[in-house]
XYZ file of C-alpha atoms in Angstrom:
784
model
C 56.632 -53.117 -9.598
C 59.456 -51.823 -12.176
C 61.420 -53.418 -14.715
C 64.818 -52.953 -16.482
C 65.210 -51.391 -20.285
C 68.777 -50.046 -21.293
C 69.848 -49.991 -17.624
C 67.298 -47.818 -16.829
C 64.623 -48.684 -13.872
C 61.080 -48.984 -15.334
C 57.958 -48.354 -13.105
C 54.404 -49.249 -13.683
C 51.323 -47.899 -12.661
C 47.520 -48.603 -13.156
C 45.468 -45.242 -14.079
C 41.756 -46.090 -13.167
C 39.930 -43.803 -16.294
C 36.547 -42.486 -16.474
C 33.926 -41.625 -19.311
C 35.312 -43.860 -21.585
C 32.081 -44.984 -23.480
C 33.628 -47.356 -26.422
C 36.430 -48.756 -27.994
C 37.636 -46.411 -29.794
C 38.015 -43.920 -26.848
C 39.869 -46.228 -25.051
C 41.898 -46.757 -28.583
C 42.663 -42.710 -28.079
C 43.807 -42.535 -24.654
C 46.239 -45.388 -25.554
C 47.394 -43.981 -28.183
C 48.269 -40.040 -26.323
C 49.469 -41.600 -23.172
C 51.906 -43.956 -25.912
C 53.049 -40.337 -27.505
C 54.494 -39.731 -24.234
C 58.003 -39.940 -24.537
C 58.811 -41.608 -21.717
C 56.167 -43.952 -21.734
C 57.188 -47.563 -22.995
C 54.264 -49.447 -23.080
C 50.496 -48.673 -22.476
C 47.358 -50.625 -22.576
C 44.260 -49.424 -21.638
C 41.237 -52.082 -20.980
C 38.032 -50.632 -22.149
C 35.847 -53.038 -20.475
C 37.622 -52.775 -16.528
C 38.753 -48.718 -17.574
C 41.783 -49.004 -16.744
C 45.556 -47.983 -18.440
C 48.384 -50.006 -17.586
C 50.969 -47.699 -18.323
C 55.214 -48.867 -17.894
C 57.084 -45.741 -18.184
C 60.596 -44.292 -17.508
C 60.447 -41.794 -13.977
C 63.396 -39.654 -15.595
C 61.436 -38.761 -18.085
C 58.140 -38.111 -17.482
C 55.885 -39.120 -14.426
C 51.931 -40.049 -12.880
C 51.141 -36.324 -13.146
C 52.170 -36.223 -16.693
C 49.880 -38.970 -17.487
C 46.949 -37.974 -15.529
C 47.509 -35.043 -17.316
C 47.485 -36.278 -20.545
C 44.082 -38.766 -20.182
C 43.025 -34.912 -19.062
C 43.898 -33.711 -22.214
C 42.040 -36.660 -24.299
C 38.609 -35.454 -22.614
C 38.558 -38.164 -19.710
C 39.351 -38.108 -16.040
C 42.287 -40.308 -14.532
C 43.252 -41.777 -11.069
C 46.790 -43.791 -10.236
C 45.120 -46.903 -8.322
C 46.481 -47.651 -5.146
C 48.838 -50.139 -5.051
C 47.575 -51.110 -1.503
C 45.381 -53.868 -0.922
C 42.813 -52.590 1.708
C 43.014 -49.358 0.164
C 41.911 -50.864 -3.359
C 39.313 -52.323 -1.764
C 37.805 -49.265 -0.097
C 38.707 -48.037 -3.278
C 37.262 -50.190 -5.547
C 34.211 -51.031 -3.732
C 33.708 -47.518 -2.726
C 33.573 -47.129 0.900
C 33.657 -44.280 3.054
C 35.192 -46.381 5.722
C 36.184 -49.553 6.831
C 33.867 -50.308 8.720
C 30.874 -49.847 6.172
C 28.224 -53.070 7.149
C 26.645 -52.367 3.415
C 29.876 -50.987 0.698
C 28.559 -49.966 -2.571
C 30.974 -50.828 -4.881
C 32.080 -49.123 -8.500
C 30.225 -51.279 -10.823
C 27.347 -50.588 -8.339
C 27.312 -47.030 -8.723
C 27.349 -46.918 -12.928
C 24.445 -49.449 -12.765
C 22.736 -47.338 -10.153
C 23.499 -44.338 -12.475
C 22.643 -46.158 -15.308
C 19.212 -47.220 -14.217
C 18.399 -43.505 -13.679
C 19.335 -42.190 -16.248
C 17.113 -45.034 -18.239
C 14.010 -45.021 -16.284
C 14.603 -41.057 -16.286
C 14.350 -41.441 -20.130
C 11.946 -43.807 -20.199
C 9.360 -41.610 -18.077
C 9.186 -39.381 -21.610
C 9.908 -41.715 -24.736
C 7.071 -44.518 -23.343
C 4.215 -41.643 -23.551
C 5.864 -40.083 -26.607
C 5.298 -43.830 -28.154
C 2.121 -44.179 -26.980
C 0.679 -40.913 -27.893
C 2.308 -41.896 -31.427
C -0.339 -45.116 -31.577
C -3.190 -42.931 -30.712
C -2.023 -40.087 -33.252
C -1.743 -43.055 -36.081
C -4.214 -45.343 -35.523
C -7.461 -43.571 -33.087
C -8.055 -40.478 -33.025
C -5.937 -37.146 -33.954
C -4.501 -35.404 -31.097
C -4.570 -31.782 -31.337
C -1.051 -29.844 -30.644
C 0.659 -33.348 -31.098
C 4.130 -32.182 -32.608
C 4.298 -29.859 -29.966
C 3.384 -31.672 -27.259
C 6.062 -34.508 -28.419
C 8.629 -31.985 -29.150
C 8.348 -30.848 -25.726
C 8.319 -34.392 -24.138
C 11.232 -35.732 -26.154
C 13.315 -31.986 -24.765
C 14.394 -33.836 -21.797
C 15.211 -37.273 -23.227
C 17.330 -35.630 -25.759
C 19.057 -32.574 -23.174
C 19.075 -34.364 -19.944
C 19.213 -38.480 -20.031
C 21.558 -37.706 -23.302
C 23.880 -34.606 -22.060
C 26.789 -37.107 -21.146
C 26.245 -38.942 -24.732
C 26.481 -35.539 -26.831
C 29.184 -34.173 -24.198
C 31.457 -37.273 -24.300
C 30.944 -36.705 -28.125
C 31.985 -33.111 -28.374
C 34.766 -34.396 -26.383
C 35.569 -36.485 -29.414
C 35.185 -34.459 -32.109
C 37.317 -31.860 -30.047
C 40.355 -34.179 -29.978
C 39.601 -34.813 -33.895
C 38.033 -38.355 -33.270
C 34.751 -39.643 -33.389
C 33.153 -42.409 -31.098
C 29.937 -45.178 -30.333
C 28.748 -41.216 -28.830
C 28.994 -39.651 -31.881
C 26.899 -42.112 -34.213
C 24.140 -42.159 -30.917
C 24.261 -37.800 -30.885
C 24.247 -38.362 -34.605
C 21.318 -40.491 -34.784
C 19.020 -38.569 -32.242
C 20.531 -35.078 -31.512
C 20.345 -33.907 -35.448
C 17.117 -35.094 -35.886
C 15.522 -33.727 -32.945
C 17.177 -30.518 -34.384
C 15.404 -31.170 -37.581
C 12.197 -31.712 -36.892
C 11.971 -28.623 -34.707
C 12.065 -26.774 -38.225
C 8.453 -28.041 -37.938
C 7.455 -25.374 -36.431
C 7.713 -23.290 -39.696
C 7.552 -25.237 -42.122
C 5.561 -28.390 -43.650
C 8.276 -31.189 -43.333
C 8.453 -34.920 -41.979
C 9.702 -35.212 -38.429
C 11.768 -37.106 -36.694
C 10.747 -36.530 -32.549
C 9.124 -40.138 -31.929
C 12.720 -41.647 -33.550
C 15.120 -39.434 -31.674
C 13.856 -39.787 -28.724
C 13.454 -43.418 -29.074
C 16.984 -44.359 -30.010
C 18.089 -42.295 -27.196
C 16.123 -44.355 -24.618
C 17.403 -47.784 -26.277
C 20.667 -46.229 -26.629
C 20.314 -45.568 -22.225
C 18.755 -49.394 -21.988
C 21.608 -50.963 -23.594
C 24.069 -49.261 -21.622
C 22.046 -50.166 -18.270
C 22.136 -54.086 -19.704
C 25.605 -53.768 -20.488
C 26.645 -52.183 -17.326
C 24.788 -54.770 -15.471
C 26.274 -57.121 -17.277
C 30.068 -55.966 -16.806
C 29.348 -55.987 -13.430
C 28.234 -59.813 -13.530
C 31.740 -60.181 -15.381
C 34.289 -58.908 -13.266
C 32.794 -60.515 -9.265
C 35.940 -62.077 -9.797
C 37.572 -59.597 -7.971
C 35.231 -58.601 -5.937
C 35.029 -61.724 -4.738
C 38.890 -62.052 -3.908
C 38.537 -58.545 -2.114
C 35.053 -59.871 0.259
C 37.345 -62.970 1.282
C 39.628 -61.002 3.293
C 39.352 -61.150 7.005
C 38.440 -57.397 8.331
C 39.813 -58.188 12.151
C 42.749 -60.174 13.603
C 43.017 -61.550 16.826
C 46.495 -61.342 18.117
C 48.366 -62.275 22.008
C 50.950 -58.887 23.524
C 52.353 -59.207 26.823
C 50.498 -62.646 26.975
C 46.808 -61.176 26.499
C 44.417 -61.151 23.336
C 44.111 -58.278 21.735
C 41.588 -57.866 18.367
C 43.392 -54.892 16.005
C 42.188 -54.127 12.206
C 44.235 -56.266 9.799
C 45.707 -53.695 8.467
C 46.990 -53.171 11.856
C 49.118 -56.663 11.787
C 52.978 -56.977 11.401
C 55.864 -59.195 10.426
C 56.557 -61.754 13.882
C 52.976 -61.112 15.471
C 51.065 -63.961 17.354
C 47.492 -64.143 15.895
C 44.711 -66.784 17.745
C 42.790 -68.236 15.219
C 39.516 -70.402 16.759
C 37.339 -72.750 14.304
C 35.056 -71.163 12.051
C 37.342 -67.954 11.878
C 39.113 -66.654 9.058
C 43.302 -66.879 9.304
C 44.344 -63.021 9.000
C 46.772 -62.660 6.564
C 49.653 -65.764 5.572
C 51.686 -67.473 8.335
C 53.221 -70.089 10.017
C 51.324 -72.376 12.828
C 53.211 -71.609 16.163
C 51.049 -73.779 17.985
C 47.355 -76.495 17.869
C 46.605 -78.761 15.208
C 43.265 -78.380 12.968
C 41.876 -78.723 9.407
C 41.925 -75.916 7.254
C 39.697 -75.107 4.518
C 41.330 -73.707 1.392
C 39.020 -73.907 -1.324
C 39.621 -70.124 -1.932
C 43.406 -70.529 -3.328
C 42.796 -73.902 -4.334
C 39.283 -74.601 -5.475
C 39.856 -78.406 -3.303
C 36.460 -78.355 -1.529
C 38.065 -80.862 1.442
C 39.988 -79.470 4.364
C 43.311 -79.805 4.921
C 45.676 -81.094 8.163
C 47.767 -78.314 9.444
C 50.393 -78.626 12.257
C 52.829 -76.364 13.866
C 55.653 -75.693 11.175
C 53.137 -75.641 8.279
C 52.176 -72.802 6.209
C 49.069 -71.244 6.094
C 47.211 -68.948 3.798
C 45.641 -65.729 4.447
C 41.792 -65.705 4.297
C 41.146 -69.490 4.699
C 38.902 -70.814 7.226
C 40.473 -72.691 10.251
C 37.515 -75.649 10.805
C 38.284 -77.831 13.821
C 40.839 -77.158 16.372
C 42.361 -73.387 17.729
C 45.749 -72.226 15.876
C 49.007 -69.552 17.534
C 50.137 -68.505 13.759
C 52.743 -66.119 12.928
C 52.540 -63.336 10.493
C 54.881 -64.343 7.649
C 53.181 -61.851 5.492
C 51.124 -58.833 5.277
C 49.520 -55.839 3.231
C 50.463 -56.619 -0.642
C 52.683 -59.405 -0.308
C 49.827 -61.955 1.404
C 49.348 -65.006 -1.156
C 45.644 -62.955 -1.481
C 46.881 -59.582 -2.654
C 49.060 -61.386 -5.534
C 46.178 -63.404 -6.626
C 44.085 -59.993 -7.265
C 47.151 -58.271 -8.585
C 47.552 -61.376 -11.189
C 43.709 -61.707 -11.849
C 43.830 -57.875 -12.449
C 47.002 -58.076 -14.728
C 45.125 -60.894 -16.584
C 41.802 -59.103 -17.006
C 43.827 -55.856 -18.599
C 46.099 -57.651 -20.761
C 45.530 -58.337 -24.481
C 45.246 -61.473 -26.643
C 47.188 -61.352 -30.368
C 44.010 -61.881 -31.844
C 42.583 -58.628 -30.627
C 45.686 -56.262 -32.191
C 43.575 -57.139 -35.532
C 39.945 -55.779 -34.101
C 41.853 -52.731 -32.339
C 43.069 -51.742 -35.451
C 39.722 -51.866 -37.159
C 37.831 -50.536 -34.302
C 39.986 -47.306 -34.997
C 38.604 -46.987 -38.159
C 35.104 -48.232 -37.779
C 33.362 -45.112 -36.651
C 34.645 -43.003 -39.321
C 33.668 -45.701 -41.656
C 29.840 -45.301 -40.260
C 29.847 -42.132 -40.908
C 31.151 -41.990 -44.245
C 28.516 -45.180 -44.785
C 25.576 -43.495 -43.322
C 26.309 -40.405 -45.822
C 26.688 -42.593 -48.796
C 23.485 -44.069 -47.549
C 22.226 -40.744 -47.862
C 23.344 -39.456 -51.317
C 22.499 -42.927 -53.033
C 18.738 -42.544 -51.335
C 19.230 -38.965 -53.439
C 20.365 -40.217 -56.872
C 18.938 -43.745 -56.884
C 15.886 -43.938 -54.931
C 14.710 -46.674 -58.044
C 16.698 -48.865 -57.218
C 16.323 -48.748 -53.325
C 12.530 -48.710 -53.570
C 12.295 -51.787 -55.696
C 14.382 -53.382 -52.928
C 12.224 -52.132 -50.126
C 8.709 -53.277 -51.977
C 10.613 -56.955 -52.544
C 11.011 -57.178 -48.995
C 8.253 -55.966 -48.191
C 9.112 -55.312 -44.420
C 5.920 -54.206 -42.030
C 7.586 -51.240 -41.110
C 8.793 -49.808 -44.083
C 6.922 -46.717 -45.825
C 7.489 -47.140 -49.942
C 5.481 -43.689 -50.388
C 7.190 -41.875 -48.110
C 9.355 -38.767 -49.713
C 12.417 -39.884 -50.551
C 14.307 -37.640 -48.768
C 12.467 -38.876 -45.615
C 13.943 -42.408 -46.387
C 17.247 -41.160 -47.363
C 17.050 -39.672 -44.016
C 15.693 -42.510 -42.226
C 18.287 -44.779 -43.656
C 21.207 -42.794 -43.223
C 20.110 -42.820 -39.102
C 19.374 -46.000 -39.525
C 23.680 -47.233 -40.603
C 24.366 -44.615 -37.697
C 22.863 -46.188 -34.708
C 22.923 -49.592 -35.917
C 26.847 -49.718 -36.347
C 28.116 -51.119 -32.922
C 32.093 -50.866 -32.191
C 31.363 -51.435 -28.666
C 30.620 -55.567 -29.721
C 34.269 -55.873 -30.876
C 35.870 -53.631 -28.140
C 33.666 -55.980 -25.494
C 34.382 -59.590 -27.700
C 37.815 -60.209 -25.629
C 38.491 -58.059 -22.276
C 34.913 -60.415 -21.221
C 35.767 -63.439 -21.687
C 39.275 -62.346 -20.148
C 37.830 -61.008 -16.979
C 35.238 -64.222 -16.372
C 37.880 -66.845 -17.532
C 40.255 -65.795 -15.170
C 38.435 -65.161 -11.884
C 36.702 -68.973 -12.903
C 40.564 -69.567 -12.884
C 41.100 -68.028 -9.795
C 38.127 -70.020 -8.218
C 39.653 -73.157 -9.159
C 43.311 -72.278 -7.866
C 44.841 -71.874 -11.757
C 46.166 -67.731 -11.633
C 46.456 -66.536 -15.461
C 48.804 -63.939 -15.752
C 48.312 -62.753 -18.986
C 45.596 -63.200 -22.372
C 48.327 -64.397 -24.323
C 49.121 -67.095 -22.604
C 45.678 -68.245 -23.448
C 46.156 -68.103 -26.849
C 48.869 -70.065 -27.090
C 48.045 -72.488 -24.562
C 45.610 -73.896 -27.318
C 48.459 -74.272 -29.381
C 50.442 -76.325 -27.499
C 52.171 -79.796 -28.831
C 53.977 -80.715 -25.985
C 53.886 -80.218 -22.681
C 57.332 -80.842 -20.621
C 57.580 -81.575 -17.031
C 60.087 -81.352 -14.061
C 60.010 -84.349 -12.255
C 60.574 -84.011 -8.309
C 57.322 -82.218 -6.836
C 55.461 -82.072 -9.970
C 55.091 -85.404 -11.611
C 56.561 -86.966 -7.855
C 55.863 -85.751 -4.276
C 58.842 -84.064 -3.667
C 59.258 -86.212 -0.757
C 61.628 -89.036 -1.260
C 62.395 -91.643 1.609
C 65.845 -93.494 2.233
C 65.048 -97.593 0.425
C 68.175 -98.674 0.583
C 71.936 -99.068 2.758
C 74.346 -101.252 1.311
C 77.843 -100.492 3.064
C 80.982 -101.474 1.515
C 84.645 -101.763 2.015
C 84.075 -102.794 5.632
C 81.812 -99.698 6.414
C 78.971 -100.321 8.852
C 75.229 -98.793 8.063
C 75.884 -96.456 10.867
C 79.473 -95.521 9.063
C 77.539 -94.803 6.203
C 74.522 -93.021 7.637
C 77.170 -91.167 9.596
C 79.060 -90.066 6.583
C 76.205 -89.214 4.256
C 73.850 -87.969 6.833
C 76.413 -85.259 7.917
C 77.586 -84.353 4.075
C 74.013 -84.434 2.886
C 73.100 -82.503 6.143
C 74.449 -79.415 4.479
C 72.754 -79.991 0.609
C 69.166 -78.325 -0.048
C 68.501 -81.033 -2.076
C 65.071 -83.374 -1.041
C 67.632 -86.471 -1.492
C 70.217 -85.164 0.887
C 67.341 -84.013 3.947
C 66.086 -87.665 3.569
C 69.292 -89.305 4.243
C 69.920 -86.422 7.223
C 66.633 -87.169 8.636
C 66.980 -90.879 8.685
C 70.475 -90.394 10.220
C 68.525 -88.396 13.076
C 65.604 -90.319 13.349
C 68.392 -93.660 14.529
C 69.689 -91.468 16.952
C 73.314 -91.197 14.719
C 75.482 -87.548 15.963
C 75.725 -85.605 12.457
C 78.992 -84.047 12.277
C 80.097 -80.621 11.226
C 81.151 -80.727 7.869
C 84.187 -78.287 6.550
C 84.821 -77.308 2.911
C 81.084 -77.855 2.072
C 80.703 -78.205 -1.626
C 77.716 -78.917 -3.943
C 78.505 -79.709 -7.488
C 75.595 -79.159 -9.448
C 73.363 -82.044 -10.941
C 76.121 -84.529 -9.799
C 76.673 -84.291 -6.156
C 78.314 -83.097 -2.672
C 81.431 -82.992 -1.710
C 83.409 -82.155 2.004
C 85.268 -82.808 5.167
C 83.941 -84.929 8.051
C 85.839 -85.507 11.068
C 89.152 -83.989 8.924
C 88.192 -87.119 5.532
C 87.311 -86.481 2.859
C 83.569 -87.393 1.463
C 81.786 -87.230 -1.737
C 78.224 -88.397 -1.604
C 76.897 -87.970 -5.492
C 76.199 -90.471 -9.010
C 78.594 -91.935 -10.857
C 79.976 -89.033 -12.894
C 81.049 -86.899 -9.398
C 82.950 -90.521 -8.770
C 84.465 -90.679 -12.355
C 85.772 -86.522 -12.776
C 87.505 -87.591 -8.993
C 88.872 -91.195 -9.802
C 86.997 -93.032 -7.529
C 87.052 -96.853 -8.684
C 82.898 -98.124 -8.927
C 82.693 -99.904 -11.404
C 82.125 -103.089 -10.416
C 79.210 -101.717 -8.520
C 77.820 -100.995 -12.421
C 75.243 -104.338 -11.977
C 73.992 -103.106 -8.073
C 73.295 -99.363 -9.220
C 71.432 -100.947 -12.173
C 69.166 -103.479 -10.290
C 68.603 -99.967 -7.882
C 67.667 -97.910 -10.931
C 65.541 -100.187 -12.422
C 63.435 -100.208 -9.416
C 63.460 -97.004 -10.016
C 65.460 -95.905 -7.049
C 68.046 -93.203 -7.529
C 70.944 -94.466 -6.150
C 73.695 -92.662 -4.599
C 77.662 -93.413 -3.813
C 79.489 -92.341 -1.079
C 83.052 -92.294 -1.175
C 85.169 -91.495 1.873
C 89.052 -90.839 1.105
C 88.886 -91.734 -2.252
C 87.148 -95.079 -1.595
C 83.739 -96.708 -2.274
C 81.780 -96.949 1.115
C 78.706 -97.801 0.287
C 75.246 -97.147 -1.968
C 72.340 -95.390 -0.430
C 68.964 -95.700 -2.063
C 66.299 -93.065 -2.437
C 62.700 -93.050 -4.195
C 60.269 -90.952 -4.364
C 56.545 -91.309 -4.966
C 54.086 -90.497 -7.362
C 51.179 -88.189 -7.199
C 48.039 -89.793 -6.491
C 47.048 -88.631 -9.554
C 49.589 -88.414 -11.741
C 49.376 -91.106 -14.236
C 45.907 -90.611 -14.592
C 46.188 -86.540 -15.212
C 48.933 -87.618 -17.618
C 46.814 -90.406 -19.540
C 44.681 -87.760 -20.277
C 46.819 -85.080 -21.079
C 47.339 -87.593 -24.298
C 44.261 -88.586 -24.953
C 44.147 -84.852 -25.841
C 46.851 -85.047 -28.388
C 49.003 -83.328 -26.495
C 52.281 -85.117 -25.991
C 53.881 -85.056 -22.640
C 57.894 -85.250 -22.064
C 60.022 -85.765 -18.512
C 62.740 -83.667 -17.656
C 65.423 -85.102 -14.934
C 68.447 -85.382 -14.400
C 68.210 -88.968 -13.256
C 70.422 -91.624 -15.588
C 68.287 -93.012 -18.128
C 66.994 -96.227 -16.797
C 65.268 -94.719 -13.745
C 64.340 -92.046 -15.959
C 62.412 -94.569 -17.784
C 61.012 -96.943 -14.760
C 59.411 -93.401 -14.024
C 58.271 -92.695 -16.902
C 56.737 -96.284 -17.547
C 54.381 -95.557 -13.931
C 53.294 -91.782 -14.923
C 52.540 -92.631 -18.776
C 55.023 -90.480 -20.162
C 55.749 -90.880 -23.890
C 59.068 -89.259 -23.877
C 62.104 -89.115 -21.312
C 64.816 -86.465 -20.920
C 67.333 -87.955 -18.548
C 70.680 -87.077 -17.261
C 69.799 -83.260 -17.717
C 71.625 -80.643 -15.831
C 69.765 -78.065 -14.312
C 71.096 -75.991 -16.757
C 70.692 -78.104 -19.316
C 66.579 -78.111 -19.123
C 66.576 -74.244 -21.062
C 68.216 -76.378 -24.317
C 65.931 -79.219 -24.031
C 63.049 -76.818 -24.055
C 65.058 -75.178 -26.943
C 65.160 -78.881 -28.362
C 61.640 -79.566 -28.020
C 60.152 -76.104 -29.628
C 62.473 -77.098 -32.641
C 61.147 -80.554 -32.936
C 57.562 -79.729 -32.289
C 56.581 -76.312 -31.971
C 54.763 -74.572 -29.306
C 55.921 -75.882 -25.995
C 54.900 -75.907 -22.212
C 56.961 -75.963 -19.381
C 55.257 -77.302 -15.984
C 57.831 -76.949 -12.775
C 57.824 -75.884 -9.399
C 58.384 -71.848 -10.784
C 61.463 -71.556 -8.345
C 64.132 -73.712 -9.383
C 62.772 -74.136 -13.288
C 62.131 -70.340 -13.631
C 64.906 -69.964 -16.798
C 63.326 -73.115 -18.348
C 59.673 -72.096 -17.305
C 60.548 -68.762 -19.381
C 62.324 -70.238 -22.258
C 59.138 -72.406 -23.109
C 55.685 -70.697 -24.946
C 54.096 -71.085 -22.017
C 55.570 -71.690 -18.339
C 53.352 -73.236 -15.849
C 54.249 -72.672 -12.014
C 52.752 -75.386 -9.626
C 52.968 -76.093 -6.383
C 50.867 -75.970 -3.282
C 50.070 -72.527 -1.430
C 52.143 -69.618 -1.094
C 55.212 -71.526 -1.579
C 54.758 -71.010 -5.653
C 56.599 -68.497 -6.855
C 53.520 -66.090 -8.705
C 56.074 -64.042 -10.904
C 57.834 -67.167 -12.774
C 55.606 -68.360 -15.084
C 52.399 -67.014 -17.183
C 50.190 -70.076 -15.176
C 50.401 -70.549 -11.855
C 48.342 -73.585 -10.401
C 47.582 -73.410 -6.908
C 47.002 -77.118 -6.190
C 49.703 -79.412 -6.088
C 48.179 -82.208 -8.143
C 48.661 -82.736 -12.080
C 44.978 -82.226 -12.326
C 44.958 -78.650 -12.422
C 46.836 -78.958 -15.482
C 43.909 -80.055 -17.399
C 41.914 -77.403 -15.702
C 43.990 -75.174 -16.951
C 43.806 -76.138 -20.281
C 40.782 -77.089 -20.598
C 40.155 -73.582 -19.164
C 42.349 -72.102 -21.715
C 40.928 -73.343 -24.807
C 36.864 -72.426 -23.073
C 37.871 -68.544 -23.077
C 39.777 -68.933 -26.213
C 36.758 -70.409 -27.740
C 34.443 -67.816 -26.184
C 36.942 -65.039 -27.268
C 36.349 -66.583 -31.016
C 32.446 -66.495 -30.221
C 32.161 -63.021 -29.225
C 34.272 -61.781 -32.714
C 32.353 -63.875 -34.758
C 28.884 -62.567 -33.370
C 29.786 -58.823 -33.627
C 31.417 -59.310 -37.349
C 28.441 -61.095 -38.265
C 26.118 -58.256 -36.661
C 27.186 -55.270 -38.280
C 28.084 -57.418 -41.953
C 24.978 -58.253 -41.520
C 23.078 -54.986 -40.052
C 25.298 -52.368 -41.908
C 24.200 -53.333 -45.545
C 20.340 -53.524 -44.085
C 20.095 -50.044 -42.447
C 22.024 -48.573 -46.038
C 19.473 -50.692 -48.469
C 16.788 -48.944 -46.336
C 15.651 -52.541 -44.479
C 15.835 -51.229 -41.152
C 13.886 -48.839 -39.454
C 16.085 -46.816 -37.027
C 14.030 -47.324 -33.716
C 15.160 -50.868 -34.729
C 18.502 -50.464 -35.388
C 18.976 -49.114 -31.689
C 17.392 -52.097 -30.440
C 19.570 -54.106 -32.448
C 23.199 -52.217 -31.314
C 22.245 -52.792 -27.482
C 21.260 -56.444 -28.075
C 24.992 -56.777 -29.856
C 26.928 -55.734 -27.453
C 24.732 -57.471 -24.879
C 25.315 -60.715 -26.157
C 28.832 -60.345 -26.552
C 28.422 -60.074 -22.292
C 25.950 -62.460 -21.760
C 28.071 -64.430 -24.290
C 31.363 -64.724 -21.728
C 28.983 -65.000 -18.767
C 28.129 -68.435 -19.943
C 31.752 -69.038 -19.423
C 31.241 -69.767 -15.500
C 29.256 -72.896 -16.830
C 31.914 -74.501 -17.935
C 33.162 -77.475 -16.848
C 37.212 -77.429 -16.312
C 37.514 -80.968 -14.343
C 39.117 -83.602 -15.427
C 36.924 -86.079 -17.617
C 38.637 -89.188 -14.502
C 36.921 -89.652 -11.813
C 39.983 -89.732 -9.069
C 37.337 -91.286 -6.623
C 36.492 -94.184 -7.762
C 40.197 -94.814 -9.120
C 41.888 -94.831 -6.225
C 41.741 -98.415 -5.022
C 42.076 -99.416 -8.268
C 45.946 -97.954 -8.821
C 49.127 -99.909 -7.830
C 51.346 -96.894 -5.861
C 54.084 -99.386 -4.508
C 56.295 -98.803 -7.096
C 58.743 -96.287 -5.309
C 59.750 -93.619 -7.418
C 63.438 -91.677 -7.241
C 64.176 -88.497 -6.094
C 66.653 -87.226 -8.706
C 66.252 -83.840 -10.932
């Protein structure tokens, strides 16, 4: 993937990074990458452990970027862009035929579990011995036994933590591991002086802190694994084998060997191996993995089908149209990954704070120690006032000072801040993908909550986009057949849906359409050309006026048709009106209900169309649109969006993503809506795979729910640190309690994000109950 800046083509690369333990690590990697003069932008996502880099290949390269990551103290590897290879990489498979592949998240959990149980197997006996020593009977050689048992916990189970701390210190920074090392390794080493001097020792505390830290790491890895299941589910959907026809016989091959043009045979119950076009057979296909809709859809010859969807009934022969990374499923996975790797504007402040968080905590811990040393009376009064069971005011001041400083170190949790946004985006983007809502970036989620107006393109968005001819009115001695001949011939050369409807009716009635010479499409007005040597024009009043064709006497007839919400098109042959052809589209089944619910949400709706105002207002009344922008030429849509932004502020635009690309880009949030593989996924911030407007409501609700989770996560992360650090400073919290609270803080953020999976993003109305109550008899014009 590439883009262009200042005439130079930039490349994008995704780098898998291992060894990061908190957001301080991700920020250090990000800064190192950004220092490379060839790098245009670099984002590092701690939750998914990936770096997203855009760079100038003339200035730097992938090897230089990997080298920069290693110099920062971490391991980096360029992620493979091919879906199949990526699937094997992400899933940790050794071969494509592995029966039970082990994915990377599972490997992390297993590794975290091994470290956890190893540490607990030594730390638990230490705690049991401590209880016996304190409350039952003195144990001979207790100190030597506990010091020996704690050694594997501190130096073997905690080795990776200490190594990460050292790497950070070598590069002049500090991270979460630094705090844990200071809270475990330092007390342990200090306690060893007890072999020679009569001092208070902290062996039990040191081993417990590290064991609790590893418990938190395991629970966090497990929860993050659940949060990142969306991409795993998408990868698991891909078919492994394909049956193709070779020399008249069926042959089974791996999916990665498919080529564009291969004819695939798909039997009932089988997955369609890749995107394609049905060449023979009829069936229904379960497309729920793409659209979120449970009901199968009928498919016949000429229809497009999506790879990984399931053929339910008849046998289908499908010509492969897209393979590998070009398939719809690959594009969905890519978009979900992009969203999970993006940043929300609200995150920027938290990132800036996190960069100073660990140094601040170290300074605060030092200040706590010194404060206890120099102002013991004040701290004693505070501790005695609260009189918590774990408090021991009778202990030496040095011991209490050391405990307070250590508690500050181990209770502080920058990870909770760093996980607040990424985990919510991971779950939200996954939930969206399961419901046919593809969100490109976290920024779109935050912007969507502030949208005041949603502007809809008409054809194919509010309406079905399949117009039909409703009226043929011959004039000036022409017959209906003459009108269909000239209108059908000239419109057959057009790509507009209106033209296709007229040409289709002419063919159905057995009229032989003529070749067109000197064809010319006048944007937003109509078409003209030579048919059988005569100058033919088909279009609106503006086209006729510009070519001096007399048509004013038809005003009342045109007004009548337009008042019936039809698109009335004038036909002129050799400068004289030959007839009027009226074409109408129909509203999508749920358009009126969806727009009504959007209005109830407090969001204004607008419709942009090339139709004249009378026709447009007739459509708007039926759909429930509150504002009509009529007679807008295609190139004028961008200006209309700008006007809405000036008047209302934040504007979203819903269109097909292909013809409306400039307007979608101008809007604060561009939403592309379509059906399956017909959508241009690259064109918008949010892509709706379902063609119904109910998907717009689901997208709004998903955006609100995801951003609400992000805000909740930040609240709890800030609240926790704001309460816990001062309490530890004052000596109210024991370091072991602090370590427990620190682990639970990160876990709470991840689990809160996981609750997003239960969010109800479906429209409030019940479509099934409302079908019979609606009157869809009024046709809708098929203009813009």
